[in-house]
Short mmCIF file of N, CA, C and O in Angstrom, two decimals:
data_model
loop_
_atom_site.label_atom_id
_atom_site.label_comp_id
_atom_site.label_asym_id
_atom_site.label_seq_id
_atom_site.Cartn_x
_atom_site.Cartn_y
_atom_site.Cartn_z
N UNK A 117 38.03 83.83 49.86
CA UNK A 117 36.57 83.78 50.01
C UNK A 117 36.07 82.35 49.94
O UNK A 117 36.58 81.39 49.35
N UNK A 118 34.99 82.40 50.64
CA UNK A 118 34.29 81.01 50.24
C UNK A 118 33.69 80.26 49.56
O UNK A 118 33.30 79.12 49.85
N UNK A 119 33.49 81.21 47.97
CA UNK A 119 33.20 81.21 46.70
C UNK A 119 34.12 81.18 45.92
O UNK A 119 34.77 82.22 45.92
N UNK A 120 34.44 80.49 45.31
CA UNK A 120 35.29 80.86 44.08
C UNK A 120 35.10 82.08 42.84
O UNK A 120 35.92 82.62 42.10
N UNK A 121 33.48 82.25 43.03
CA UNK A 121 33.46 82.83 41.84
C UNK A 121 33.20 84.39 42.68
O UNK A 121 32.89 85.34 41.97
N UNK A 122 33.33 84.61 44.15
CA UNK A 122 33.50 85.93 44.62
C UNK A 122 33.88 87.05 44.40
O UNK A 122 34.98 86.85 43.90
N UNK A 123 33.66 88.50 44.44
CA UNK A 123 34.76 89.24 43.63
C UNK A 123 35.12 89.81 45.29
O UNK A 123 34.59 89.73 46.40
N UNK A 124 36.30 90.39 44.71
CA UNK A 124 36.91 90.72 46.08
C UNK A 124 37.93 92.19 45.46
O UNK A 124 38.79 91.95 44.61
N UNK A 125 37.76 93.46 45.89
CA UNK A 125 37.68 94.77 46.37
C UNK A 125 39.25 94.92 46.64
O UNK A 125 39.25 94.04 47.50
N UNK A 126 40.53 95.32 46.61
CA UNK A 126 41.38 96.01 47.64
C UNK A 126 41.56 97.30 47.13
O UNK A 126 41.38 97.72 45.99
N UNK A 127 41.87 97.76 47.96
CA UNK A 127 42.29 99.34 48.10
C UNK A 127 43.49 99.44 49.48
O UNK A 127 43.62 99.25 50.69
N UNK A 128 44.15 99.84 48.34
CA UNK A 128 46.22 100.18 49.29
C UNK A 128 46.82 101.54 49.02
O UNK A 128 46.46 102.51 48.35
N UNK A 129 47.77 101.31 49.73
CA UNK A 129 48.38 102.35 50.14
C UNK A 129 49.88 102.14 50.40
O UNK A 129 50.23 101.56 51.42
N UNK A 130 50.92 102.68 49.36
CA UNK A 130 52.22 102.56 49.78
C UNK A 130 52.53 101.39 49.75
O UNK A 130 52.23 100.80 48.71
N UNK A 131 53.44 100.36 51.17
CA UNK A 131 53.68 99.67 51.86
C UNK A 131 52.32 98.84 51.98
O UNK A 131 52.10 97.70 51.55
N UNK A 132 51.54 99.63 52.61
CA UNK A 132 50.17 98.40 52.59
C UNK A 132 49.91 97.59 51.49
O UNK A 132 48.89 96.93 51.69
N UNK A 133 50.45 97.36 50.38
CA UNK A 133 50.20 96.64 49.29
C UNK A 133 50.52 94.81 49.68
O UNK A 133 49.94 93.78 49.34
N UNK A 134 51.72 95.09 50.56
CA UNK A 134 52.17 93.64 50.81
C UNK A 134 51.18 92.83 51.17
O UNK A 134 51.10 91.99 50.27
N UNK A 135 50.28 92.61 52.09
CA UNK A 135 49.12 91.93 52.17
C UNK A 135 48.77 91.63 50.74
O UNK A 135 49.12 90.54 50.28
N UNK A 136 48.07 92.54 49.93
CA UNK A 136 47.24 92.05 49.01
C UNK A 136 47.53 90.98 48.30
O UNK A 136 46.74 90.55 47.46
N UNK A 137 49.87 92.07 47.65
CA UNK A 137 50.60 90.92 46.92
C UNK A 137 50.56 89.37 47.02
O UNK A 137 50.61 88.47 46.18
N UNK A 138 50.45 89.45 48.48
CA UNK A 138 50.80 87.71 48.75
C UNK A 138 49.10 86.95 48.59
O UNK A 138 48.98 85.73 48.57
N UNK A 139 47.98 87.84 48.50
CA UNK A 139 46.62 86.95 48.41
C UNK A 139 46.63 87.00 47.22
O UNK A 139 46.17 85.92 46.83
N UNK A 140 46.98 87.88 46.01
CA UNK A 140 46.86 87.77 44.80
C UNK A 140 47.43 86.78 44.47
O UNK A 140 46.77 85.97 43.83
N UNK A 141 48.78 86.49 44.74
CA UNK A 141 49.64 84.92 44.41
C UNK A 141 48.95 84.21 44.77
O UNK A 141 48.72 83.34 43.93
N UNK A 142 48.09 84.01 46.27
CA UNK A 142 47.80 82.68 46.59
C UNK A 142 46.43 82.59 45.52
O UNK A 142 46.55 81.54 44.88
N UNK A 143 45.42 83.21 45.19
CA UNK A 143 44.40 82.73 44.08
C UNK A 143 44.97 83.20 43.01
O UNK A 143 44.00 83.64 42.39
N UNK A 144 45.92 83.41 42.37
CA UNK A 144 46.34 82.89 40.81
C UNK A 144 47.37 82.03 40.61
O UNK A 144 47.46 81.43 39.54
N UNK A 145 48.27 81.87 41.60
CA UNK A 145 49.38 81.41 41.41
C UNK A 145 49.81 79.83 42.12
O UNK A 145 50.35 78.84 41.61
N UNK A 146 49.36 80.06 43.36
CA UNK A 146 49.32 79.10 44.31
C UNK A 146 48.62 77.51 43.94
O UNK A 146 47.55 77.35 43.34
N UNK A 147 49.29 76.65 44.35
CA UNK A 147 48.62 75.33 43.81
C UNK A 147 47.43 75.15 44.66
O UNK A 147 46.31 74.85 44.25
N UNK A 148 47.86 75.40 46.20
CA UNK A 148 47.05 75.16 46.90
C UNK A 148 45.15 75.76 46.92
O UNK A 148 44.10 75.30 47.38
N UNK A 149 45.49 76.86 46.24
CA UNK A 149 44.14 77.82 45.84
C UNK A 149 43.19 76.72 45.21
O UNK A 149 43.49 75.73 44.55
N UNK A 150 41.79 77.25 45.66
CA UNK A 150 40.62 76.63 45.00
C UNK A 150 40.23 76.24 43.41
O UNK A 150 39.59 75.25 43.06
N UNK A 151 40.86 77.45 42.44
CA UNK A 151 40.57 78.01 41.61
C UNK A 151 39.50 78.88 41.75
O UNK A 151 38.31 78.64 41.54
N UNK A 152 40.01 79.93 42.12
CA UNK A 152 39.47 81.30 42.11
C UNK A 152 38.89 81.68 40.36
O UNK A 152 39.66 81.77 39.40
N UNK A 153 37.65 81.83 40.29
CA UNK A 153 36.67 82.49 39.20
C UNK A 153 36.24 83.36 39.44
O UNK A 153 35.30 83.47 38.64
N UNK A 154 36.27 84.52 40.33
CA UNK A 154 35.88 85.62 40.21
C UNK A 154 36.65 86.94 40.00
O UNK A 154 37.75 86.98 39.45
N UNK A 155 35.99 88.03 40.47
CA UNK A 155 37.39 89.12 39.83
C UNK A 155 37.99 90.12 40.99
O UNK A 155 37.23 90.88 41.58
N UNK A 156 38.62 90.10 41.12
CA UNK A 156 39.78 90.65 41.76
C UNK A 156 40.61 92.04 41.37
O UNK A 156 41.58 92.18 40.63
N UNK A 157 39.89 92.98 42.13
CA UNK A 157 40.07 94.29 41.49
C UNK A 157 41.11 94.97 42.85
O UNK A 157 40.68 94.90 44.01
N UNK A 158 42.37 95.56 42.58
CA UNK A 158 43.38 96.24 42.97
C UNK A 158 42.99 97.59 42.85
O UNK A 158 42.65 97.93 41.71
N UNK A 159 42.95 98.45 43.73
CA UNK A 159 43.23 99.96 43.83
C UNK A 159 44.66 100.29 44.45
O UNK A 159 44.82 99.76 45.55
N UNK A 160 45.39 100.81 44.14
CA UNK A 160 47.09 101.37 44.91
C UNK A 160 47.05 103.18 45.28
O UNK A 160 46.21 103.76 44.60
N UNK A 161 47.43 103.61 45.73
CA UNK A 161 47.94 104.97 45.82
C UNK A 161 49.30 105.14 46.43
O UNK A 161 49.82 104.78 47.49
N UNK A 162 49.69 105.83 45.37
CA UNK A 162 50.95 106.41 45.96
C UNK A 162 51.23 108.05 45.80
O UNK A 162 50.31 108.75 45.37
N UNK A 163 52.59 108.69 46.16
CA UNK A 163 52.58 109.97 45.67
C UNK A 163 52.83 110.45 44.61
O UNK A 163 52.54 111.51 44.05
N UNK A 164 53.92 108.79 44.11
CA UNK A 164 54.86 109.33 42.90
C UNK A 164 54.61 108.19 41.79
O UNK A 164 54.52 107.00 42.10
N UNK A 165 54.50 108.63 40.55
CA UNK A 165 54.51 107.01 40.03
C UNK A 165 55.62 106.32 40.17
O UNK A 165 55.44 105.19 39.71
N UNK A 166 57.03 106.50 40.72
CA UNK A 166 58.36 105.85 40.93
C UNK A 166 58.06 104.95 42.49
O UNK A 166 58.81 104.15 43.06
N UNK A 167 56.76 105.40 42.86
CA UNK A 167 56.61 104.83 44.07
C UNK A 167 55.09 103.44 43.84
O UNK A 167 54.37 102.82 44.62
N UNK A 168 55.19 103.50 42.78
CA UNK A 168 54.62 102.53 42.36
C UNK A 168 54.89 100.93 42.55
O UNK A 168 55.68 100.64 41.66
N UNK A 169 54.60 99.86 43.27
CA UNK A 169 54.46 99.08 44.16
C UNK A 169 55.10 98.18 43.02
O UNK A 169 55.44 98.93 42.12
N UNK A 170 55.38 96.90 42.72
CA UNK A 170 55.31 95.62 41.96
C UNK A 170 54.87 95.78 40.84
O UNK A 170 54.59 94.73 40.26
N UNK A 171 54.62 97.08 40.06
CA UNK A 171 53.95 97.20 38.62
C UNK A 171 54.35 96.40 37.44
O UNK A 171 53.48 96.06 36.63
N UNK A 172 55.45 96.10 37.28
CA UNK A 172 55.26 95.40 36.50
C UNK A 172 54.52 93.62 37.14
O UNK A 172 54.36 92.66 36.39
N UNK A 173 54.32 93.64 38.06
CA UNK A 173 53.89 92.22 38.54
C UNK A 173 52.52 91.99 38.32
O UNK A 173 51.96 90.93 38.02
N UNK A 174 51.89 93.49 38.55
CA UNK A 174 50.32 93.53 38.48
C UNK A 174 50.03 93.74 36.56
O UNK A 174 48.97 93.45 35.99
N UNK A 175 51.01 94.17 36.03
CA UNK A 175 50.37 94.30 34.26
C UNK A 175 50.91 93.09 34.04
O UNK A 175 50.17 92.50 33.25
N UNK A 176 51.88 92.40 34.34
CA UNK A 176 51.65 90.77 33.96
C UNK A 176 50.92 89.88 34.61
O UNK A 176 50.80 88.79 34.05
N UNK A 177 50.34 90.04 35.73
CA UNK A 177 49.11 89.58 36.83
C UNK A 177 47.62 90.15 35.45
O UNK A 177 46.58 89.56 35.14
N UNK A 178 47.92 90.83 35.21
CA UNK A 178 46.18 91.79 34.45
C UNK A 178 46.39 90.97 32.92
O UNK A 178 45.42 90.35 32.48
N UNK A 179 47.64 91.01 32.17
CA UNK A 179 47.52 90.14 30.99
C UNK A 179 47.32 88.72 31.08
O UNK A 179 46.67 88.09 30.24
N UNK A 180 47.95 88.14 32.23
CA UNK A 180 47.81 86.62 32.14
C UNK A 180 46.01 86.29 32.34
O UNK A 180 45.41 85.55 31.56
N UNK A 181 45.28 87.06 33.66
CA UNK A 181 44.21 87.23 33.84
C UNK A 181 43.34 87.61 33.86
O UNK A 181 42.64 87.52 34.87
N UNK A 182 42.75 88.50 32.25
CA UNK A 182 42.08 89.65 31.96
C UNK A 182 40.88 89.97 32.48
O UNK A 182 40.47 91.12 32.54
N UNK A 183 40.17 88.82 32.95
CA UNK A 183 38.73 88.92 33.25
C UNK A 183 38.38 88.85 34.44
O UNK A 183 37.33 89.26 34.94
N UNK A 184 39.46 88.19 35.04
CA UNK A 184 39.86 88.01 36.66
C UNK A 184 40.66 89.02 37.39
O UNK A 184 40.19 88.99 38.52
N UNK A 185 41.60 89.89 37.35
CA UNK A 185 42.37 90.75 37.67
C UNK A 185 42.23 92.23 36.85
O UNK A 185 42.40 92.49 35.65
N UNK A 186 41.88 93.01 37.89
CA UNK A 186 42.06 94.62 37.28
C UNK A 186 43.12 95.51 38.70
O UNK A 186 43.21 95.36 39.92
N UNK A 187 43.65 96.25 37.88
CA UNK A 187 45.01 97.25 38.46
C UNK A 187 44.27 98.62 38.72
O UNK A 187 43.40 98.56 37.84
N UNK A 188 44.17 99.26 39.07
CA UNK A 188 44.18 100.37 38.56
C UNK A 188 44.66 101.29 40.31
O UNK A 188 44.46 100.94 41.47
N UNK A 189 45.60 103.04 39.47
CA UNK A 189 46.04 103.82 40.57
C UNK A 189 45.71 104.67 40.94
O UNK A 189 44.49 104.73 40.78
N UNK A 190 46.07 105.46 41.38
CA UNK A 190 45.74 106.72 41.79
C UNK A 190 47.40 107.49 42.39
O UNK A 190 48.02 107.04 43.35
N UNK A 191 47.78 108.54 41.65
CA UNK A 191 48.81 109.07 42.43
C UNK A 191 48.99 110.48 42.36
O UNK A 191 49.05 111.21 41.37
N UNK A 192 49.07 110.81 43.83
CA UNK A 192 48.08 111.94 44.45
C UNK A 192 48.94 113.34 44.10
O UNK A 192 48.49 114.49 44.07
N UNK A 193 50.21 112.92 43.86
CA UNK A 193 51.58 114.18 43.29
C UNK A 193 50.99 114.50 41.74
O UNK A 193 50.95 115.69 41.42
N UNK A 194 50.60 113.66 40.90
CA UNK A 194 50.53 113.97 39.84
C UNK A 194 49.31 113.32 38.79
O UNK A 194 49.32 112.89 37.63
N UNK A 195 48.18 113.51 39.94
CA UNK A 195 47.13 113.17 38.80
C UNK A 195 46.44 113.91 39.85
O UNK A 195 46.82 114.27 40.97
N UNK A 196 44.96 114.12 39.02
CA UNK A 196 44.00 115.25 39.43
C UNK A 196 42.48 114.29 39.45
O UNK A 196 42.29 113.41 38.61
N UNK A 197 41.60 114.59 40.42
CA UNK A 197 40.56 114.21 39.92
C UNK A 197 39.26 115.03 39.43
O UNK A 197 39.41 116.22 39.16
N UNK A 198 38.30 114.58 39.34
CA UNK A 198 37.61 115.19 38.43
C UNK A 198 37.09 116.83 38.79
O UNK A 198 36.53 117.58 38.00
N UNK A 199 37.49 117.16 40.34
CA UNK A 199 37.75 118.42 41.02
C UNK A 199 38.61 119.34 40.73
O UNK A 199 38.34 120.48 41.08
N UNK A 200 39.91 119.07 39.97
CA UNK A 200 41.18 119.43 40.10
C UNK A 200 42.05 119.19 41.06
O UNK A 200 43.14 119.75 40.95
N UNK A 201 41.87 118.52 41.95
CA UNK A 201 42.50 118.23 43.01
C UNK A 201 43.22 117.41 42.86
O UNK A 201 43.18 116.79 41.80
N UNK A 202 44.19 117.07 43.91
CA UNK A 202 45.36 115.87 44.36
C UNK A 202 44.24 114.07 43.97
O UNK A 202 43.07 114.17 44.34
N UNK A 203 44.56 112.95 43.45
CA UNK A 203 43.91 112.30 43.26
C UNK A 203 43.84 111.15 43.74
O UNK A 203 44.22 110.25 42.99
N UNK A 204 43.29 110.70 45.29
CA UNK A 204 43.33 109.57 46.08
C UNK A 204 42.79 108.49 45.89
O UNK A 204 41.72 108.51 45.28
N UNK A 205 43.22 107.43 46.26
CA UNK A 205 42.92 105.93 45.77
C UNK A 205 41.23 105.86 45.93
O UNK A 205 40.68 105.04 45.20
N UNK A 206 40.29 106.76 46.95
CA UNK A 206 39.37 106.71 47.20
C UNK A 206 38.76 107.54 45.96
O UNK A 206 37.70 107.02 45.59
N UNK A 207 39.17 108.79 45.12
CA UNK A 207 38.73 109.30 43.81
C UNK A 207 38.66 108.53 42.95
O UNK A 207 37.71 108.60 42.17
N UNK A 208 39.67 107.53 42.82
CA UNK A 208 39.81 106.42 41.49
C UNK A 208 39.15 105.44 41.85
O UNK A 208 39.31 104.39 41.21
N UNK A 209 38.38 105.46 42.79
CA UNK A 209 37.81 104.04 42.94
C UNK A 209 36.22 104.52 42.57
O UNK A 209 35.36 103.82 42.05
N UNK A 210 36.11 105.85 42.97
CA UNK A 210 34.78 106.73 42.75
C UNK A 210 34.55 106.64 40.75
O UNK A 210 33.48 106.72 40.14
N UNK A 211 35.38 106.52 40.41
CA UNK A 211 35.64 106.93 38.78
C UNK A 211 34.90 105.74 38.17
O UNK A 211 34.50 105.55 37.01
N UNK A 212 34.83 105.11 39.10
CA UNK A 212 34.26 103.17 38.81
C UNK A 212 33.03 102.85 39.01
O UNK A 212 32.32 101.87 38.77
N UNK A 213 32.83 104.49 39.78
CA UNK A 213 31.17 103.90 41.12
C UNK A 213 30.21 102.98 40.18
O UNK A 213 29.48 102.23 40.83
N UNK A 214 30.09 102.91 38.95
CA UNK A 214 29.08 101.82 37.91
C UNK A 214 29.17 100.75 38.07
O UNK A 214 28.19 100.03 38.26
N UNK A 215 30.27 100.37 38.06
CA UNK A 215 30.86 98.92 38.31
C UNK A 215 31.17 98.47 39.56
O UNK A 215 31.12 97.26 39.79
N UNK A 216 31.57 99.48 40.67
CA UNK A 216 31.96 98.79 41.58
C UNK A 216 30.74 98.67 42.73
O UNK A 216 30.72 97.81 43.61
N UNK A 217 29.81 99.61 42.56
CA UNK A 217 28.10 99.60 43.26
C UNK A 217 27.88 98.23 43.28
O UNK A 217 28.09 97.41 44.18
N UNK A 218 27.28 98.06 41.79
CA UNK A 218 26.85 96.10 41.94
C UNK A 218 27.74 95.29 42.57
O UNK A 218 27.24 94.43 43.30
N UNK A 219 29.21 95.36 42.48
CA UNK A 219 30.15 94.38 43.10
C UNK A 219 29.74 94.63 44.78
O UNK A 219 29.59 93.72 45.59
N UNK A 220 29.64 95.74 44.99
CA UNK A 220 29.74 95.97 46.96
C UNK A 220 28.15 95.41 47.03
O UNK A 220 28.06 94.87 48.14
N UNK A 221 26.93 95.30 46.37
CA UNK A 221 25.65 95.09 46.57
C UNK A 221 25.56 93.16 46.39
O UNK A 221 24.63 92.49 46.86
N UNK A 222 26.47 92.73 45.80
CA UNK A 222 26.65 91.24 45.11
C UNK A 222 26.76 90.37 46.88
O UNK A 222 27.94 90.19 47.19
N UNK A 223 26.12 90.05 47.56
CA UNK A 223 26.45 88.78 48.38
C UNK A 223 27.68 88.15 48.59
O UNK A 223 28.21 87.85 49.66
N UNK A 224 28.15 87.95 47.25
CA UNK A 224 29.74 86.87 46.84
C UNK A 224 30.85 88.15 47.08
O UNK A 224 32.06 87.96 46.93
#
């Protein structure tokens, strides 16, 4: 982004995670990065939690950067949402709608 202090949204799927992986390195990790100050929120879905992407990369990505980086999943074999139903990355992102309203309404 063209802000540093921007927040910036993903939502993945499977395999689609690779994109994100490599922008998450480049604003925390990367020398070349601006210094990124804003927050950076991950959604994943998978079916299985064994199909769970880089996890341990993202809970040491979320401890090193608590205020800057949030994880969170959705996996559709074995979690339910507030329906009883199968639970898609688009339910767990709904679970947030408080927090994530102002972020999609924010300009940055």
């Amino acid at each position: 982004p063209s802000e540093n202090d921007a927040n910036i949204i993903m939502l993945a799927t499977g395999t689609g995670i690779a994109p994100f992986r490599s922008f998450l390195r480049y604003l925390f990790h990367d020398k070349g990065s601006k210094g990124f100050d804003g927050l950076a929120w991950l959604f994943l879905g998978v079916p299985f939690s064994n199909s769970l992407l880089y996890d341990e990369e993202w809970k040491t990505m979320q401890a090193e950067y608590p205020g800057q980086f949030r994880y969170d999943y959705a996996i559709s074999d074995e979690m339910k949402n507030k329906e009883g139903n199968k639970m898609w990355v688009q339910h767990k992102v709904m679970e947030f709608a408080d927090e994530i309203w102002p972020m999609l309404k924010d300009p940055k």
